[in-house]
Amino acid sequence: MRNCRETTRLLSESQERELTLSERTSLKFHLAMCSACRNFGKQLGTLRQIARSYAHGAADRAEGGGKRDK
Amino acid sequence: MSENAAPDADQTSGSEGSPLSDEQFLQELRQQMHRFATLQLGDSQLAEDAVQEALIGALKNVRTFAGRAALKTWVFAILKNKIADVLRQRQRFVDADQLLHADREGHDLDELFDRRGHWLKDERPAHWEDTEAAIHDKHFWRVFDACLNHLPVRQAQVFMMREFIELESHEICAAAEITVSNLNVTLHRARLRLRECLENNWFVREA
């Protein structure tokens, strides 16, 4: 049984490489019971989306009140 | 070698006129590019060179840009490639300072997890609302900038190589002279810190 520390490490690594079957299985097991790690997993996707938007200039297209650009 | 990786600038419709004739816009764009490159390269002069080359490259291939967003996407794609090239060339660069940093960062995770490796009660990641809206809010980007600047230099560089410049693991390892396991550890810590900072300062603020 993996703990949260190892689970977040695996989740992070899954952004760089495909996890093995046994890694994915143990991950699924932990995530089924741990909402904090589930949130962490979702946030990794959000972080990536944010970082790429930033690199593409989203920060300078943004408006003060959350108005859409396109 | 990576010149051709720039994506086609999307032709968004806009009524701004030619962005290239807007001096203020160009000035801001330049500053933003410089900040971006400086964080990556850790050297203002190298950054300036990369920005220059990227701008010249972009202007050489002038197309009809329908709007600022399209021009910016194009210019940043070129800048990203310039930075990636510099980083790839810099393979033999070892900085003793950074090794010291790496050592100190070893204690990071103790602040987040208990001895058995479970989240400490106050550190558990919460649900983030409205992540899409944040991207369109300029106040959010200020918070993001601040959080990025709060990361230890090494973590920020590696994170940006991965997520801004979109280098693959082996490319980052070569450029930064680190092992894959070192890279994974660094990215793990950077993400833990960055998410914590964004959560505390934006996504889950006390009203």
mmCIF file of C-alpha atoms in Angstrom:
data_model
loop_
_atom_site.group_PDB
_atom_site.id
_atom_site.type_symbol
_atom_site.label_atom_id
_atom_site.label_comp_id
_atom_site.label_asym_id
_atom_site.label_seq_id
_atom_site.Cartn_x
_atom_site.Cartn_y
_atom_site.Cartn_z
ATOM 1 C CA MET A 1 0.000 0.000 0.000
ATOM 2 C CA ARG A 2 1.500 3.316 -1.066
ATOM 3 C CA ASN A 3 1.363 6.362 1.140
ATOM 4 C CA CYS A 4 0.526 9.900 -0.007
ATOM 5 C CA ARG A 5 4.121 10.918 -0.433
ATOM 6 C CA GLU A 6 4.818 8.064 -2.838
ATOM 7 C CA THR A 7 1.495 8.517 -4.543
ATOM 8 C CA THR A 8 2.169 12.168 -5.319
ATOM 9 C CA ARG A 9 5.612 11.192 -6.574
ATOM 10 C CA LEU A 10 4.095 8.681 -8.980
ATOM 11 C CA LEU A 11 1.434 11.141 -10.076
ATOM 12 C CA SER A 12 4.156 13.666 -10.785
ATOM 13 C CA GLU A 13 6.193 11.114 -12.752
ATOM 14 C CA SER A 14 3.164 10.203 -14.807
ATOM 15 C CA GLN A 15 3.519 13.671 -16.347
ATOM 16 C CA GLU A 16 6.878 12.587 -17.789
ATOM 17 C CA ARG A 17 6.513 8.893 -18.534
ATOM 18 C CA GLU A 18 3.937 6.179 -18.871
ATOM 19 C CA LEU A 19 3.538 4.326 -15.586
ATOM 20 C CA THR A 20 3.816 0.549 -15.406
ATOM 21 C CA LEU A 21 0.731 -1.552 -14.933
ATOM 22 C CA SER A 22 1.542 -2.290 -11.305
ATOM 23 C CA GLU A 23 2.195 1.381 -10.633
ATOM 24 C CA ARG A 24 -1.134 2.301 -12.157
ATOM 25 C CA THR A 25 -2.920 -0.351 -10.144
ATOM 26 C CA SER A 26 -1.495 0.724 -6.825
ATOM 27 C CA LEU A 27 -2.210 4.326 -7.734
ATOM 28 C CA LYS A 28 -5.839 3.569 -8.469
ATOM 29 C CA PHE A 29 -6.112 1.779 -5.177
ATOM 30 C CA HIS A 30 -4.794 4.694 -3.177
ATOM 31 C CA LEU A 31 -6.745 7.327 -5.072
ATOM 32 C CA ALA A 32 -10.001 5.498 -4.477
ATOM 33 C CA MET A 33 -9.580 6.211 -0.790
ATOM 34 C CA CYS A 34 -7.710 9.494 -0.673
ATOM 35 C CA SER A 35 -9.395 12.697 -1.803
ATOM 36 C CA ALA A 36 -6.308 14.820 -1.082
ATOM 37 C CA CYS A 37 -4.221 12.831 -3.552
ATOM 38 C CA ARG A 38 -7.093 12.859 -6.044
ATOM 39 C CA ASN A 39 -7.107 16.634 -5.827
ATOM 40 C CA PHE A 40 -3.345 16.678 -6.244
ATOM 41 C CA GLY A 41 -3.658 14.590 -9.389
ATOM 42 C CA LYS A 42 -6.193 16.956 -10.919
ATOM 43 C CA GLN A 43 -4.083 19.951 -9.985
ATOM 44 C CA LEU A 44 -1.109 18.559 -11.897
ATOM 45 C CA GLY A 45 -3.199 18.728 -15.044
ATOM 46 C CA THR A 46 -4.275 22.242 -14.170
ATOM 47 C CA LEU A 47 -0.669 23.284 -13.499
ATOM 48 C CA ARG A 48 0.339 22.055 -16.917
ATOM 49 C CA GLN A 49 -2.524 23.886 -18.561
ATOM 50 C CA ILE A 50 -1.678 27.075 -16.666
ATOM 51 C CA ALA A 51 2.024 26.867 -17.508
ATOM 52 C CA ARG A 52 1.340 26.365 -21.204
ATOM 53 C CA SER A 53 -1.155 29.190 -21.303
ATOM 54 C CA TYR A 54 1.455 31.389 -19.663
ATOM 55 C CA ALA A 55 4.093 30.431 -22.195
ATOM 56 C CA HIS A 56 1.650 31.323 -24.941
ATOM 57 C CA GLY A 57 1.061 34.781 -23.573
ATOM 58 C CA ALA A 58 -2.214 34.280 -21.710
ATOM 59 C CA ALA A 59 -1.031 36.500 -18.870
ATOM 60 C CA ASP A 60 -0.891 39.499 -21.149
ATOM 61 C CA ARG A 61 -4.201 38.863 -22.790
ATOM 62 C CA ALA A 62 -5.984 38.512 -19.451
ATOM 63 C CA GLU A 63 -8.431 41.126 -18.284
ATOM 64 C CA GLY A 64 -9.089 42.349 -14.795
ATOM 65 C CA GLY A 65 -12.486 40.815 -14.264
ATOM 66 C CA GLY A 66 -12.033 37.390 -15.793
ATOM 67 C CA LYS A 67 -13.393 38.432 -19.183
ATOM 68 C CA ARG A 68 -12.777 36.001 -22.003
ATOM 69 C CA ASP A 69 -10.279 36.998 -24.651
ATOM 70 C CA LYS A 70 -11.578 35.207 -27.710
ATOM 71 C CA MET B 1 17.295 22.312 -35.699
ATOM 72 C CA SER B 2 14.143 23.254 -33.903
ATOM 73 C CA GLU B 3 13.185 26.196 -36.049
ATOM 74 C CA ASN B 4 10.342 24.317 -37.617
ATOM 75 C CA ALA B 5 8.671 23.518 -34.308
ATOM 76 C CA ALA B 6 6.861 26.835 -34.184
ATOM 77 C CA PRO B 7 3.155 26.238 -34.549
ATOM 78 C CA ASP B 8 1.139 28.138 -37.070
ATOM 79 C CA ALA B 9 -0.035 31.313 -35.500
ATOM 80 C CA ASP B 10 -3.767 31.051 -35.291
ATOM 81 C CA GLN B 11 -5.553 33.656 -37.240
ATOM 82 C CA THR B 12 -7.842 35.113 -34.669
ATOM 83 C CA SER B 13 -9.996 37.887 -35.906
ATOM 84 C CA GLY B 14 -9.223 41.248 -34.403
ATOM 85 C CA SER B 15 -9.754 44.873 -35.124
ATOM 86 C CA GLU B 16 -6.476 46.032 -33.588
ATOM 87 C CA GLY B 17 -4.689 46.895 -36.805
ATOM 88 C CA SER B 18 -1.177 45.570 -37.333
ATOM 89 C CA PRO B 19 0.313 44.770 -33.928
ATOM 90 C CA LEU B 20 3.786 45.363 -35.350
ATOM 91 C CA SER B 21 3.109 49.052 -35.739
ATOM 92 C CA ASP B 22 2.093 49.418 -32.102
ATOM 93 C CA GLU B 23 5.208 50.472 -30.242
ATOM 94 C CA GLN B 24 3.789 50.075 -26.793
ATOM 95 C CA PHE B 25 2.676 46.559 -27.540
ATOM 96 C CA LEU B 26 6.102 45.647 -28.908
ATOM 97 C CA GLN B 27 7.764 47.149 -25.865
ATOM 98 C CA GLU B 28 5.631 45.090 -23.506
ATOM 99 C CA LEU B 29 6.134 41.980 -25.544
ATOM 100 C CA ARG B 30 9.865 42.482 -25.361
ATOM 101 C CA GLN B 31 9.814 42.871 -21.595
ATOM 102 C CA GLN B 32 7.738 39.778 -21.171
ATOM 103 C CA MET B 33 10.015 37.756 -23.407
ATOM 104 C CA HIS B 34 13.024 39.007 -21.510
ATOM 105 C CA ARG B 35 11.556 38.017 -18.152
ATOM 106 C CA PHE B 36 10.697 34.616 -19.502
ATOM 107 C CA ALA B 37 14.159 34.043 -20.962
ATOM 108 C CA THR B 38 15.978 35.366 -17.901
ATOM 109 C CA LEU B 39 14.221 32.952 -15.583
ATOM 110 C CA GLN B 40 15.168 30.131 -17.913
ATOM 111 C CA LEU B 41 18.757 31.016 -18.586
ATOM 112 C CA GLY B 42 19.644 32.704 -15.305
ATOM 113 C CA ASP B 43 21.543 35.365 -17.213
ATOM 114 C CA SER B 44 20.164 38.676 -18.363
ATOM 115 C CA GLN B 45 22.581 39.103 -21.259
ATOM 116 C CA LEU B 46 22.057 35.620 -22.649
ATOM 117 C CA ALA B 47 18.344 36.275 -22.306
ATOM 118 C CA GLU B 48 18.636 39.518 -24.233
ATOM 119 C CA ASP B 49 20.483 37.730 -27.025
ATOM 120 C CA ALA B 50 17.802 35.062 -27.237
ATOM 121 C CA VAL B 51 15.043 37.685 -27.332
ATOM 122 C CA GLN B 52 16.845 39.590 -30.086
ATOM 123 C CA GLU B 53 17.287 36.512 -32.201
ATOM 124 C CA ALA B 54 13.707 35.451 -31.682
ATOM 125 C CA LEU B 55 12.369 38.867 -32.651
ATOM 126 C CA ILE B 56 14.577 39.074 -35.721
ATOM 127 C CA GLY B 57 13.516 35.564 -36.674
ATOM 128 C CA ALA B 58 9.889 36.484 -36.248
ATOM 129 C CA LEU B 59 10.159 39.691 -38.238
ATOM 130 C CA LYS B 60 12.002 37.960 -41.032
ATOM 131 C CA ASN B 61 9.009 35.732 -41.499
ATOM 132 C CA VAL B 62 6.472 38.453 -41.340
ATOM 133 C CA ARG B 63 3.050 37.255 -42.153
ATOM 134 C CA THR B 64 -0.236 38.923 -41.840
ATOM 135 C CA PHE B 65 -1.007 38.596 -38.196
ATOM 136 C CA ALA B 66 -4.644 39.211 -37.625
ATOM 137 C CA GLY B 67 -4.122 40.068 -33.984
ATOM 138 C CA ARG B 68 -1.723 40.424 -31.125
ATOM 139 C CA ALA B 69 -2.453 37.005 -29.709
ATOM 140 C CA ALA B 70 -1.466 35.376 -32.989
ATOM 141 C CA LEU B 71 1.770 37.326 -33.216
ATOM 142 C CA LYS B 72 2.616 36.591 -29.624
ATOM 143 C CA THR B 73 2.051 32.871 -29.974
ATOM 144 C CA TRP B 74 4.374 32.873 -32.946
ATOM 145 C CA VAL B 75 7.126 34.927 -31.316
ATOM 146 C CA PHE B 76 7.049 32.881 -28.120
ATOM 147 C CA ALA B 77 7.296 29.642 -30.009
ATOM 148 C CA ILE B 78 10.475 30.927 -31.622
ATOM 149 C CA LEU B 79 11.835 32.194 -28.305
ATOM 150 C CA LYS B 80 11.164 28.841 -26.676
ATOM 151 C CA ASN B 81 13.237 27.160 -29.354
ATOM 152 C CA LYS B 82 16.090 29.630 -28.915
ATOM 153 C CA ILE B 83 16.151 29.020 -25.179
ATOM 154 C CA ALA B 84 15.995 25.279 -25.673
ATOM 155 C CA ASP B 85 18.988 25.494 -28.031
ATOM 156 C CA VAL B 86 21.028 27.500 -25.516
ATOM 157 C CA LEU B 87 20.165 25.046 -22.756
ATOM 158 C CA ARG B 88 21.115 22.067 -24.885
ATOM 159 C CA GLN B 89 24.482 23.628 -25.699
ATOM 160 C CA ARG B 90 25.182 24.283 -22.074
ATOM 161 C CA GLN B 91 25.662 20.685 -21.069
ATOM 162 C CA ARG B 92 28.896 20.998 -19.197
ATOM 163 C CA PHE B 93 27.761 23.680 -16.864
ATOM 164 C CA VAL B 94 28.024 22.796 -13.202
ATOM 165 C CA ASP B 95 27.226 25.293 -10.550
ATOM 166 C CA ALA B 96 28.374 24.526 -7.024
ATOM 167 C CA ASP B 97 25.735 26.856 -5.683
ATOM 168 C CA GLN B 98 23.013 24.750 -7.132
ATOM 169 C CA LEU B 99 24.407 21.627 -5.539
ATOM 170 C CA LEU B 100 24.201 23.336 -2.162
ATOM 171 C CA HIS B 101 20.668 24.340 -2.917
ATOM 172 C CA ALA B 102 19.729 20.805 -3.836
ATOM 173 C CA ASP B 103 20.963 19.653 -0.480
ATOM 174 C CA ARG B 104 18.918 22.141 1.456
ATOM 175 C CA GLU B 105 15.810 21.345 -0.509
ATOM 176 C CA GLY B 106 15.925 17.828 0.888
ATOM 177 C CA HIS B 107 13.901 18.922 3.886
ATOM 178 C CA ASP B 108 11.027 20.244 1.816
ATOM 179 C CA LEU B 109 8.778 17.260 2.029
ATOM 180 C CA ASP B 110 8.959 17.043 5.804
ATOM 181 C CA GLU B 111 6.778 20.112 5.946
ATOM 182 C CA LEU B 112 4.028 18.443 3.950
ATOM 183 C CA PHE B 113 3.906 14.799 5.033
ATOM 184 C CA ASP B 114 4.028 13.068 8.389
ATOM 185 C CA ARG B 115 6.491 10.331 9.232
ATOM 186 C CA ARG B 116 4.359 7.667 7.653
ATOM 187 C CA GLY B 117 4.169 9.672 4.448
ATOM 188 C CA HIS B 118 0.573 10.852 4.792
ATOM 189 C CA TRP B 119 -0.466 14.433 4.196
ATOM 190 C CA LEU B 120 -0.304 16.612 7.286
ATOM 191 C CA LYS B 121 -3.789 17.793 8.128
ATOM 192 C CA ASP B 122 -3.293 21.406 7.042
ATOM 193 C CA GLU B 123 -1.450 20.510 3.870
ATOM 194 C CA ARG B 124 -4.020 18.294 2.197
ATOM 195 C CA PRO B 125 -4.760 19.545 -1.346
ATOM 196 C CA ALA B 126 -8.282 20.918 -1.675
ATOM 197 C CA HIS B 127 -10.625 21.044 -4.619
ATOM 198 C CA TRP B 128 -9.898 23.969 -6.965
ATOM 199 C CA GLU B 129 -12.856 25.884 -8.306
ATOM 200 C CA ASP B 130 -12.938 27.795 -11.564
ATOM 201 C CA THR B 131 -9.503 26.973 -12.865
ATOM 202 C CA GLU B 132 -10.498 28.039 -16.361
ATOM 203 C CA ALA B 133 -11.536 31.501 -15.222
ATOM 204 C CA ALA B 134 -8.186 32.070 -13.503
ATOM 205 C CA ILE B 135 -6.354 31.909 -16.820
ATOM 206 C CA HIS B 136 -8.319 34.907 -18.044
ATOM 207 C CA ASP B 137 -7.759 36.980 -14.939
ATOM 208 C CA LYS B 138 -4.710 39.214 -14.807
ATOM 209 C CA HIS B 139 -4.673 39.160 -10.996
ATOM 210 C CA PHE B 140 -4.202 35.434 -11.125
ATOM 211 C CA TRP B 141 -1.099 35.836 -13.278
ATOM 212 C CA ARG B 142 0.442 38.120 -10.698
ATOM 213 C CA VAL B 143 -0.034 35.419 -8.104
ATOM 214 C CA PHE B 144 1.387 32.849 -10.486
ATOM 215 C CA ASP B 145 4.480 34.981 -11.133
ATOM 216 C CA ALA B 146 5.024 35.422 -7.416
ATOM 217 C CA CYS B 147 4.653 31.699 -6.752
ATOM 218 C CA LEU B 148 7.114 30.882 -9.507
ATOM 219 C CA ASN B 149 9.605 33.359 -8.099
ATOM 220 C CA HIS B 150 9.232 31.730 -4.703
ATOM 221 C CA LEU B 151 10.482 28.387 -5.929
ATOM 222 C CA PRO B 152 14.138 27.592 -5.342
ATOM 223 C CA VAL B 153 15.978 28.609 -8.537
ATOM 224 C CA ARG B 154 16.789 25.077 -9.565
ATOM 225 C CA GLN B 155 13.201 23.923 -9.196
ATOM 226 C CA ALA B 156 11.875 26.891 -11.129
ATOM 227 C CA GLN B 157 14.296 26.330 -13.994
ATOM 228 C CA VAL B 158 13.571 22.642 -14.318
ATOM 229 C CA PHE B 159 9.835 23.194 -14.011
ATOM 230 C CA MET B 160 9.916 25.824 -16.752
ATOM 231 C CA MET B 161 12.040 23.702 -19.036
ATOM 232 C CA ARG B 162 9.472 20.989 -18.684
ATOM 233 C CA GLU B 163 6.216 22.911 -18.701
ATOM 234 C CA PHE B 164 6.959 26.135 -20.616
ATOM 235 C CA ILE B 165 9.535 25.022 -23.124
ATOM 236 C CA GLU B 166 8.122 21.510 -23.175
ATOM 237 C CA LEU B 167 11.464 19.744 -23.252
ATOM 238 C CA GLU B 168 11.403 15.987 -22.715
ATOM 239 C CA SER B 169 13.006 14.425 -19.629
ATOM 240 C CA HIS B 170 16.207 13.337 -21.366
ATOM 241 C CA GLU B 171 16.698 16.807 -22.864
ATOM 242 C CA ILE B 172 16.367 18.468 -19.465
ATOM 243 C CA CYS B 173 18.727 15.954 -17.878
ATOM 244 C CA ALA B 174 21.354 16.721 -20.524
ATOM 245 C CA ALA B 175 20.928 20.485 -20.276
ATOM 246 C CA ALA B 176 20.886 20.610 -16.483
ATOM 247 C CA GLU B 177 23.361 17.751 -15.960
ATOM 248 C CA ILE B 178 21.152 15.780 -13.658
ATOM 249 C CA THR B 179 19.996 12.187 -13.556
ATOM 250 C CA VAL B 180 16.454 11.166 -14.376
ATOM 251 C CA SER B 181 15.731 10.345 -10.762
ATOM 252 C CA ASN B 182 17.062 13.739 -9.764
ATOM 253 C CA LEU B 183 14.820 15.336 -12.355
ATOM 254 C CA ASN B 184 11.794 13.465 -11.065
ATOM 255 C CA VAL B 185 12.507 14.486 -7.493
ATOM 256 C CA THR B 186 12.955 18.108 -8.512
ATOM 257 C CA LEU B 187 9.754 18.226 -10.538
ATOM 258 C CA HIS B 188 7.831 16.502 -7.759
ATOM 259 C CA ARG B 189 8.961 19.146 -5.263
ATOM 260 C CA ALA B 190 8.392 22.027 -7.631
ATOM 261 C CA ARG B 191 4.844 20.866 -8.296
ATOM 262 C CA LEU B 192 4.116 20.320 -4.608
ATOM 263 C CA ARG B 193 5.321 23.812 -3.791
ATOM 264 C CA LEU B 194 3.704 25.544 -6.692
ATOM 265 C CA ARG B 195 0.326 23.950 -6.110
ATOM 266 C CA GLU B 196 0.500 24.830 -2.446
ATOM 267 C CA CYS B 197 1.298 28.447 -3.244
ATOM 268 C CA LEU B 198 -1.481 28.729 -5.832
ATOM 269 C CA GLU B 199 -3.969 27.063 -3.532
ATOM 270 C CA ASN B 200 -3.184 29.311 -0.578
ATOM 271 C CA ASN B 201 -3.053 32.497 -2.595
ATOM 272 C CA TRP B 202 -5.701 31.995 -5.185
ATOM 273 C CA PHE B 203 -7.848 28.908 -5.453
ATOM 274 C CA VAL B 204 -8.790 28.447 -1.818
ATOM 275 C CA ARG B 205 -8.594 31.865 -0.252
ATOM 276 C CA GLU B 206 -10.349 32.700 2.947
ATOM 277 C CA ALA B 207 -13.157 35.039 1.943
#
